[in-house]
Coordinates of C-alpha atoms in Angstrom, one line a residue:
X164 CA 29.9 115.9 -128.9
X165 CA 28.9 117.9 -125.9
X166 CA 26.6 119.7 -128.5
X167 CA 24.7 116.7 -129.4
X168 CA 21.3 115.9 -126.8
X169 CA 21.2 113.9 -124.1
X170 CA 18.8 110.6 -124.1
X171 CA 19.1 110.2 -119.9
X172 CA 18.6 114.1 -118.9
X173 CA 21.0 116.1 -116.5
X174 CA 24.7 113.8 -116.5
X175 CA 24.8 112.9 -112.6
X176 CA 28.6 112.7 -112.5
X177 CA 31.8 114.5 -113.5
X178 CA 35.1 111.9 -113.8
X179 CA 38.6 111.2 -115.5
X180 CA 39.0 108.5 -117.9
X181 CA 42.1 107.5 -119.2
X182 CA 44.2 108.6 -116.7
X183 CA 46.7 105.7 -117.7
X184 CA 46.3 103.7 -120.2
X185 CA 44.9 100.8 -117.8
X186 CA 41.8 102.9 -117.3
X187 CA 40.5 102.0 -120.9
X188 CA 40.8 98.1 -122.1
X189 CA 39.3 96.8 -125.3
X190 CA 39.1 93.5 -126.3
X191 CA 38.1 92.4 -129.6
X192 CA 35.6 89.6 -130.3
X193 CA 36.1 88.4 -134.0
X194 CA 33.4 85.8 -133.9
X195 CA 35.2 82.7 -135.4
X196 CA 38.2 80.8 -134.3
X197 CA 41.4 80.0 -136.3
X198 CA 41.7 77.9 -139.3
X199 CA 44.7 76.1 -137.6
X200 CA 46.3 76.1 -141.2
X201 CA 47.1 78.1 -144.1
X202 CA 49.9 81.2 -144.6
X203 CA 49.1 83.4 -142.5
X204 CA 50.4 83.7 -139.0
X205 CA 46.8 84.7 -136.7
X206 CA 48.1 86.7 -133.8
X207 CA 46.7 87.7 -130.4
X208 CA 48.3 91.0 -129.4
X209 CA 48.2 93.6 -126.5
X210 CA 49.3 96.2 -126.9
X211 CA 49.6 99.4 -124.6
X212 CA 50.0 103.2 -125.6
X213 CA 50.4 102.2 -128.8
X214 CA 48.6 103.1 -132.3
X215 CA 47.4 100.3 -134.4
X216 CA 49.0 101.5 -138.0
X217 CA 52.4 101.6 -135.6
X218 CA 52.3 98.3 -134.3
X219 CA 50.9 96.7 -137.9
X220 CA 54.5 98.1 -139.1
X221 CA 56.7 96.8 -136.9
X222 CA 54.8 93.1 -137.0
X223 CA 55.7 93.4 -140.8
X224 CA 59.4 94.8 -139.7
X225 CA 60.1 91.8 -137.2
X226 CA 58.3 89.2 -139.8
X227 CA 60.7 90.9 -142.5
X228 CA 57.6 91.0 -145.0
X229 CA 56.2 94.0 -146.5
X230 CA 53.4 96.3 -144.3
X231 CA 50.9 94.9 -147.2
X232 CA 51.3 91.2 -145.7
X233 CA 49.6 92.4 -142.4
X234 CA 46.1 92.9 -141.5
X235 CA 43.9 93.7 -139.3
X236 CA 40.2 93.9 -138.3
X237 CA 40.1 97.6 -136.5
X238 CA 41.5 100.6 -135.2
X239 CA 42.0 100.5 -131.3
X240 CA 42.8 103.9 -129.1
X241 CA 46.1 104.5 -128.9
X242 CA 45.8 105.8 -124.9
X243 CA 44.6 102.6 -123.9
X244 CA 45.2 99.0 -123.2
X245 CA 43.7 96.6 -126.3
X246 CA 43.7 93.5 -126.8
X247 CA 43.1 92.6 -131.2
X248 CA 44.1 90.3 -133.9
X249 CA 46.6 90.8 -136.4
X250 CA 47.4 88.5 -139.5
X251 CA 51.1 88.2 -140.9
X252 CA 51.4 86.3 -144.5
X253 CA 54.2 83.9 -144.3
X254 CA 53.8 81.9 -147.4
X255 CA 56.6 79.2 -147.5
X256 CA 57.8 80.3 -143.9
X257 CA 57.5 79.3 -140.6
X258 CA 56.6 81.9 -137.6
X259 CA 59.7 83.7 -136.2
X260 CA 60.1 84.1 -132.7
X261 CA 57.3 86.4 -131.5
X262 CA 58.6 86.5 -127.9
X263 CA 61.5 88.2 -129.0
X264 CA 59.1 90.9 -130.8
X265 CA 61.6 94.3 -129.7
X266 CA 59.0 96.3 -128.6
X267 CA 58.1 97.4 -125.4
X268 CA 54.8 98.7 -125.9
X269 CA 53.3 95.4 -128.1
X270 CA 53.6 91.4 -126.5
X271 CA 52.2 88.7 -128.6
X272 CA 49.9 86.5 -126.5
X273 CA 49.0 83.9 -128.9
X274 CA 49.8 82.7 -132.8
X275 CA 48.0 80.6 -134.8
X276 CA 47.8 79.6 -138.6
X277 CA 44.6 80.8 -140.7
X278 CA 44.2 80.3 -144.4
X279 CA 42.5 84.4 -144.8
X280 CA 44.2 87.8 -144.3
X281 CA 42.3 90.0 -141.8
X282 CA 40.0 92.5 -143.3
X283 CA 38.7 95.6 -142.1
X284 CA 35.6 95.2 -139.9
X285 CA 36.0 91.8 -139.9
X286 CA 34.9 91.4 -136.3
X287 CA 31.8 91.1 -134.1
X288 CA 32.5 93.7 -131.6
X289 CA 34.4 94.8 -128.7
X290 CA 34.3 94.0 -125.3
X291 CA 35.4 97.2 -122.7
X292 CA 36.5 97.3 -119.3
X293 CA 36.3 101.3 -118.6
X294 CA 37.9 102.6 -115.2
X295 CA 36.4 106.2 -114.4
X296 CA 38.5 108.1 -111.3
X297 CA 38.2 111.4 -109.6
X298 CA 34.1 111.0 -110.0
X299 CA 31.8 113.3 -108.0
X300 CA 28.5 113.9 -108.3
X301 CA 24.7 112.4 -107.1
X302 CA 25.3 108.8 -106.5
X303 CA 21.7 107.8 -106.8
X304 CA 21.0 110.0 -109.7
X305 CA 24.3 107.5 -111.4
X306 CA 22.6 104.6 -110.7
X307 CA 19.1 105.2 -112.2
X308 CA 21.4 106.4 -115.7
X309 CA 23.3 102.9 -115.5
X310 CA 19.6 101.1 -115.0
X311 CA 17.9 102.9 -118.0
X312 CA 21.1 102.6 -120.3
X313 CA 21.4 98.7 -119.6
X314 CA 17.8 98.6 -120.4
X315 CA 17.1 101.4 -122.9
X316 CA 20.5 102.0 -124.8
X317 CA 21.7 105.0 -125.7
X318 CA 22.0 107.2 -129.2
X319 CA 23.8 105.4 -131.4
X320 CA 26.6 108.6 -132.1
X321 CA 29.6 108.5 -134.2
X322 CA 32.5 109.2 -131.4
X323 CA 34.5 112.6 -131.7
X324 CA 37.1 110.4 -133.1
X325 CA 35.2 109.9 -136.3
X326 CA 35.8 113.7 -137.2
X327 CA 39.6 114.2 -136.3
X328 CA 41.5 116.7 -133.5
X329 CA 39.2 119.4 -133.1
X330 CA 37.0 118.2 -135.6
X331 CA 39.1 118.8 -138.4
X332 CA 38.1 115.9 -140.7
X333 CA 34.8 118.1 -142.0
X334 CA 36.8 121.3 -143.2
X335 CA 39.3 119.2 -145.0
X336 CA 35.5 117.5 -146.4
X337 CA 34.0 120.7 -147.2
X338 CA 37.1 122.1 -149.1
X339 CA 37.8 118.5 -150.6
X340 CA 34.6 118.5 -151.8
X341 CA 35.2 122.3 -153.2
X342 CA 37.8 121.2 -155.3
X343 CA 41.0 120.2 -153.6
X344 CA 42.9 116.8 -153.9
X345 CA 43.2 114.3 -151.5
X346 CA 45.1 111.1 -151.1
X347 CA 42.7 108.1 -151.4
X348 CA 43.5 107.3 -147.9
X349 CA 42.8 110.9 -146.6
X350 CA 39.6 110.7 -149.2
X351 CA 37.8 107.7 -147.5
X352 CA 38.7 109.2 -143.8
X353 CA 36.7 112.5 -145.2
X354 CA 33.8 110.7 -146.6
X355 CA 33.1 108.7 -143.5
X356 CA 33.5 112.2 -141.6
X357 CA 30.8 113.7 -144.0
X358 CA 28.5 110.9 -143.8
X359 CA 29.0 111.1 -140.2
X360 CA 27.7 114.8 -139.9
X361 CA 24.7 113.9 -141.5
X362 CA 23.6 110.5 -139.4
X363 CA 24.3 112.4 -136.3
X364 CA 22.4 115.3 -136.7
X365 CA 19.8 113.0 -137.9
X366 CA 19.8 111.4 -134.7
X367 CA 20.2 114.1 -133.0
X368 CA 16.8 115.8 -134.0
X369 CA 15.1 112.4 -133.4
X370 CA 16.7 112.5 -129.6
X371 CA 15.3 115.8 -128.8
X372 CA 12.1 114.5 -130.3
X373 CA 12.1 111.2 -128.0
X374 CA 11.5 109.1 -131.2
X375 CA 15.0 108.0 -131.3
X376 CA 14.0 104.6 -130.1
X377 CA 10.8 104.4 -130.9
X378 CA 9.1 104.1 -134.9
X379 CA 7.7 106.8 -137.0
X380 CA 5.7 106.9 -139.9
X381 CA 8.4 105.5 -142.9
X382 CA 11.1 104.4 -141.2
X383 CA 13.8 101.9 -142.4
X384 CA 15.1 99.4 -139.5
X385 CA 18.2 98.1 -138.9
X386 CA 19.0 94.5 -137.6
X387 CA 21.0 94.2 -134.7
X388 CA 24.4 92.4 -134.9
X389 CA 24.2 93.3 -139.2
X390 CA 24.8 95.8 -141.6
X391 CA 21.2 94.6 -143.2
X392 CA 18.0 97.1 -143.2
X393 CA 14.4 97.2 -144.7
X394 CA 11.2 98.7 -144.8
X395 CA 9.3 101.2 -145.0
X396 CA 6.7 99.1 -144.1
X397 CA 3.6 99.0 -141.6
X398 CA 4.4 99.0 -138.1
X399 CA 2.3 96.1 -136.4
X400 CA 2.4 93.9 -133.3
X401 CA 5.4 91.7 -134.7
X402 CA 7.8 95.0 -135.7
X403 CA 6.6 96.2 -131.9
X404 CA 8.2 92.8 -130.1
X405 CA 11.2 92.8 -132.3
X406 CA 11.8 96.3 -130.9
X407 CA 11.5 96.1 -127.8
X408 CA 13.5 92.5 -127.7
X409 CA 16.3 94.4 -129.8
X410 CA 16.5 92.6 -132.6
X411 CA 15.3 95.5 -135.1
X412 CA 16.7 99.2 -134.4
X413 CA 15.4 102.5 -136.0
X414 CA 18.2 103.7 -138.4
X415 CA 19.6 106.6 -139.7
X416 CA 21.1 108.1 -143.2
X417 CA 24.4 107.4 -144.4
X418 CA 24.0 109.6 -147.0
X419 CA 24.8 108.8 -150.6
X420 CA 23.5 109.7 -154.3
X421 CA 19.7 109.4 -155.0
X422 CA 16.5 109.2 -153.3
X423 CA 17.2 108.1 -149.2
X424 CA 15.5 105.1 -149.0
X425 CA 13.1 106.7 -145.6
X426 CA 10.0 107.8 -146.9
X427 CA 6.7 110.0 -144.9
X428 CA 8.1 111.7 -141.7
X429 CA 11.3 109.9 -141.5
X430 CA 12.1 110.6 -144.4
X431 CA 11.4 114.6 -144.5
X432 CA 13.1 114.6 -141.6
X433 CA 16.5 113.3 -142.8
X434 CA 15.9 115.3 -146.0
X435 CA 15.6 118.5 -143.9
X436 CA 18.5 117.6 -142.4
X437 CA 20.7 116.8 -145.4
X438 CA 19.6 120.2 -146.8
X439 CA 21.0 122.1 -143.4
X440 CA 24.3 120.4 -144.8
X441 CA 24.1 120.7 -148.7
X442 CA 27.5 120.9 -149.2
X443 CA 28.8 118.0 -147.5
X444 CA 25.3 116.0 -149.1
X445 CA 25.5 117.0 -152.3
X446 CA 29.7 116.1 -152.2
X447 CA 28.5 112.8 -151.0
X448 CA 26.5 112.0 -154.0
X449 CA 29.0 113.4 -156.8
X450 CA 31.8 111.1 -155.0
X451 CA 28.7 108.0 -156.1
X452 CA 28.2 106.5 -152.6
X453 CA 25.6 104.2 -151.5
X454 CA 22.9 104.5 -149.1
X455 CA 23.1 102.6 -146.4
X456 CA 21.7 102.8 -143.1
X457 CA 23.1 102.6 -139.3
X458 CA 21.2 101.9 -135.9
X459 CA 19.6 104.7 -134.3
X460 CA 20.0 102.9 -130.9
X461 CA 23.0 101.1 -129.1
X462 CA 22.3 98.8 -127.0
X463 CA 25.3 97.7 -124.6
X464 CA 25.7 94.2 -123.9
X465 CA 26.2 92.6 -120.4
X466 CA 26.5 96.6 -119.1
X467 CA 27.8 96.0 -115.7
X468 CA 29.4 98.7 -112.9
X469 CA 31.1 98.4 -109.6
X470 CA 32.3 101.6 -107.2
X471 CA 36.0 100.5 -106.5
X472 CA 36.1 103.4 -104.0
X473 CA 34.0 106.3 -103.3
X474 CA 35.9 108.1 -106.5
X475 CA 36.1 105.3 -108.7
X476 CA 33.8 103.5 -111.3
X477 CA 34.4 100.3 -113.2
X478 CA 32.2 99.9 -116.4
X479 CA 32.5 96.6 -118.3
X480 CA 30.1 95.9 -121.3
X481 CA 30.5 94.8 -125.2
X482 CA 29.2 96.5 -128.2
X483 CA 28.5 96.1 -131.8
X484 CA 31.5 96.6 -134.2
X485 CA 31.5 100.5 -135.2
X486 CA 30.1 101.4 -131.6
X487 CA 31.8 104.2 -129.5
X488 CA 31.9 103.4 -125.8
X489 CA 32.9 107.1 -125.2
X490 CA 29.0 107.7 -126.3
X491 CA 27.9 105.0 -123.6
X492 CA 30.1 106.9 -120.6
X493 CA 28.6 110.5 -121.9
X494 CA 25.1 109.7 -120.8
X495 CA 27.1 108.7 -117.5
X496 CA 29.9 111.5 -116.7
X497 CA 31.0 114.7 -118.1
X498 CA 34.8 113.6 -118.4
X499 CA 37.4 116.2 -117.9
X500 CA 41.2 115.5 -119.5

């Protein structure tokens, strides 16, 4: 990540996050309320420290139904304090006790009945209260970053997590791709890395252009809050207000088999691109995915800061579901561990 270009120049500010677990809360915003009815038990739960799979297991453990009966909507960070929804399926049962849920690191804060199982990225976004301790640096310089963020985004980045410890996740790609099996678990993981790649040097390019916010010649745009995308088509006075009211985005390629759907000098560019990584492209399309598209620009929501003390910075804002907040805090602070 500290590879990739900046959108807001020189970072004005070195800083620790996640010195406890406190430091970084997420809470999710599905976007709909409860059924009040049906099989499944809807639960509020923080957790603290603890990894999302982990905590899925031992709702199904307590519950005393197998780990398939649980859902959930995402992944949270494991050194962190979240706040998300799991479902249980109880069909024929009542709820058992979830006070007495034996585990330190996991408290149920509400339970509900809901008719659906939770599906993956079945959520609006995520709402983030970010603590960041030992900062130094220019002050000033901090405050005009936080101004043009809340009022220009940032790149729209996939999060070093995307690509594993050390980035791991696109050798095991590349030599997947070369001919060596993978779990279909481990498969999707790799994919998503791959893909990944591809949309952020994409974007990337188009930072170090200054177009990463801005329309060129073919480009496909994305609508804010949605998976959904169109164009190419003509870029007039109506496309130019949606923009800057950020409703539409630019996008980028999540590369799949055919022709990308960009055409004129968005779509040489990502073409160009895709070709500097003809591997993991080319084992993109043999594995017959889609197109589809992803915002060039993140815009953070209700992006607010206060200085706790002369070393400390509270950040609260919400993003879209998929968003990193580590790429918000990056045009911010260079964190160290």
């Amino acid at each position: 990540m500290s590879e990739l270009p900046f959108a807001c120049g020189a970072v004005p500010l070195t800083a620790r996050l996640r010195a406890a677990p406190e430091d970084f809360i997420v809470e999710e915003i599905l976007g709909y309320d409860a059924d009040g009815a049906g099989e499944h038990a809807l639960l509020w739960v923080e957790k603290r420290g603890a990894n999302t799979d982990w905590v899925a297991r031992e709702l199904a453990r307590f519950a005393e139904v197998p780990p398939v009966n649980v859902g959930y909507a995402g992944l949270k960070d494991r050194h962190a304090v979240t706040r998300q929804a799991f479902s249980v399926q109880l069909p024929g049962r009542p709820d058992p006790d979830w006070s007495a849920l034996p585990c330190a690191e996991v408290k149920v804060l509400a339970a509900t009945r809901h008719s659906r199982k939770l599906k993956r990225g079945a959520l609006r976004g995520n709402r983030f209260v970010l603590t960041l301790r030992e900062v130094h640096g220019e002050r000033e310089a901090a405050e005009r970053v936080l101004q043009q963020i809340a009022a220009r985004g940032v790149p729209n980045y996939f999060g070093e997590q995307r690509f594993g410890r050390e980035g791991g996740n696109l050798a095991q790609a590349r030599a997947m791709f070369a001919g060596r099996r993978m779990d279909r678990d481990k498969r999707s993981i790799l994919l998503s890395a791959a893909r990944s790649q591809i949309f952020n040097s994409v974007l990337a390019a188009r930072v170090e252009q200054g177009t990463w916010d801005t329309a060129l010649p073919g480009e496909i745009w994305s609508l804010a809050g949605s998976r959904s995308w169109f164009g190419p088509e003509p870029f007039d006075d109506a496309l130019a207000g949606r923009l800057a009211q950020g409703d539409i985005h630019p996008s980028g390629p999540l590369w799949g088999e055919g022709d990308p759907p960009a055409t004129d000098v968005v779509g040489a560019l990502e073409r160009q691109v895709a070709a500097e990584h003809v591997d993991l492209a080319e084992g993109l399309a043999k594995a017959r995915m889609e197109h589809e598209r992803r915002a060039l620009r993140l815009m953070p929501k209700d992006l607010r800061w206060r200085w706790l003390d002369d070393a400390t910075l509270e950040l609260t804002f919400e993003l879209p579901a998929g968003a990193y907040a580590t790429v918000v805090v990056r045009e911010l602070a260079n964190l160290g561990a």
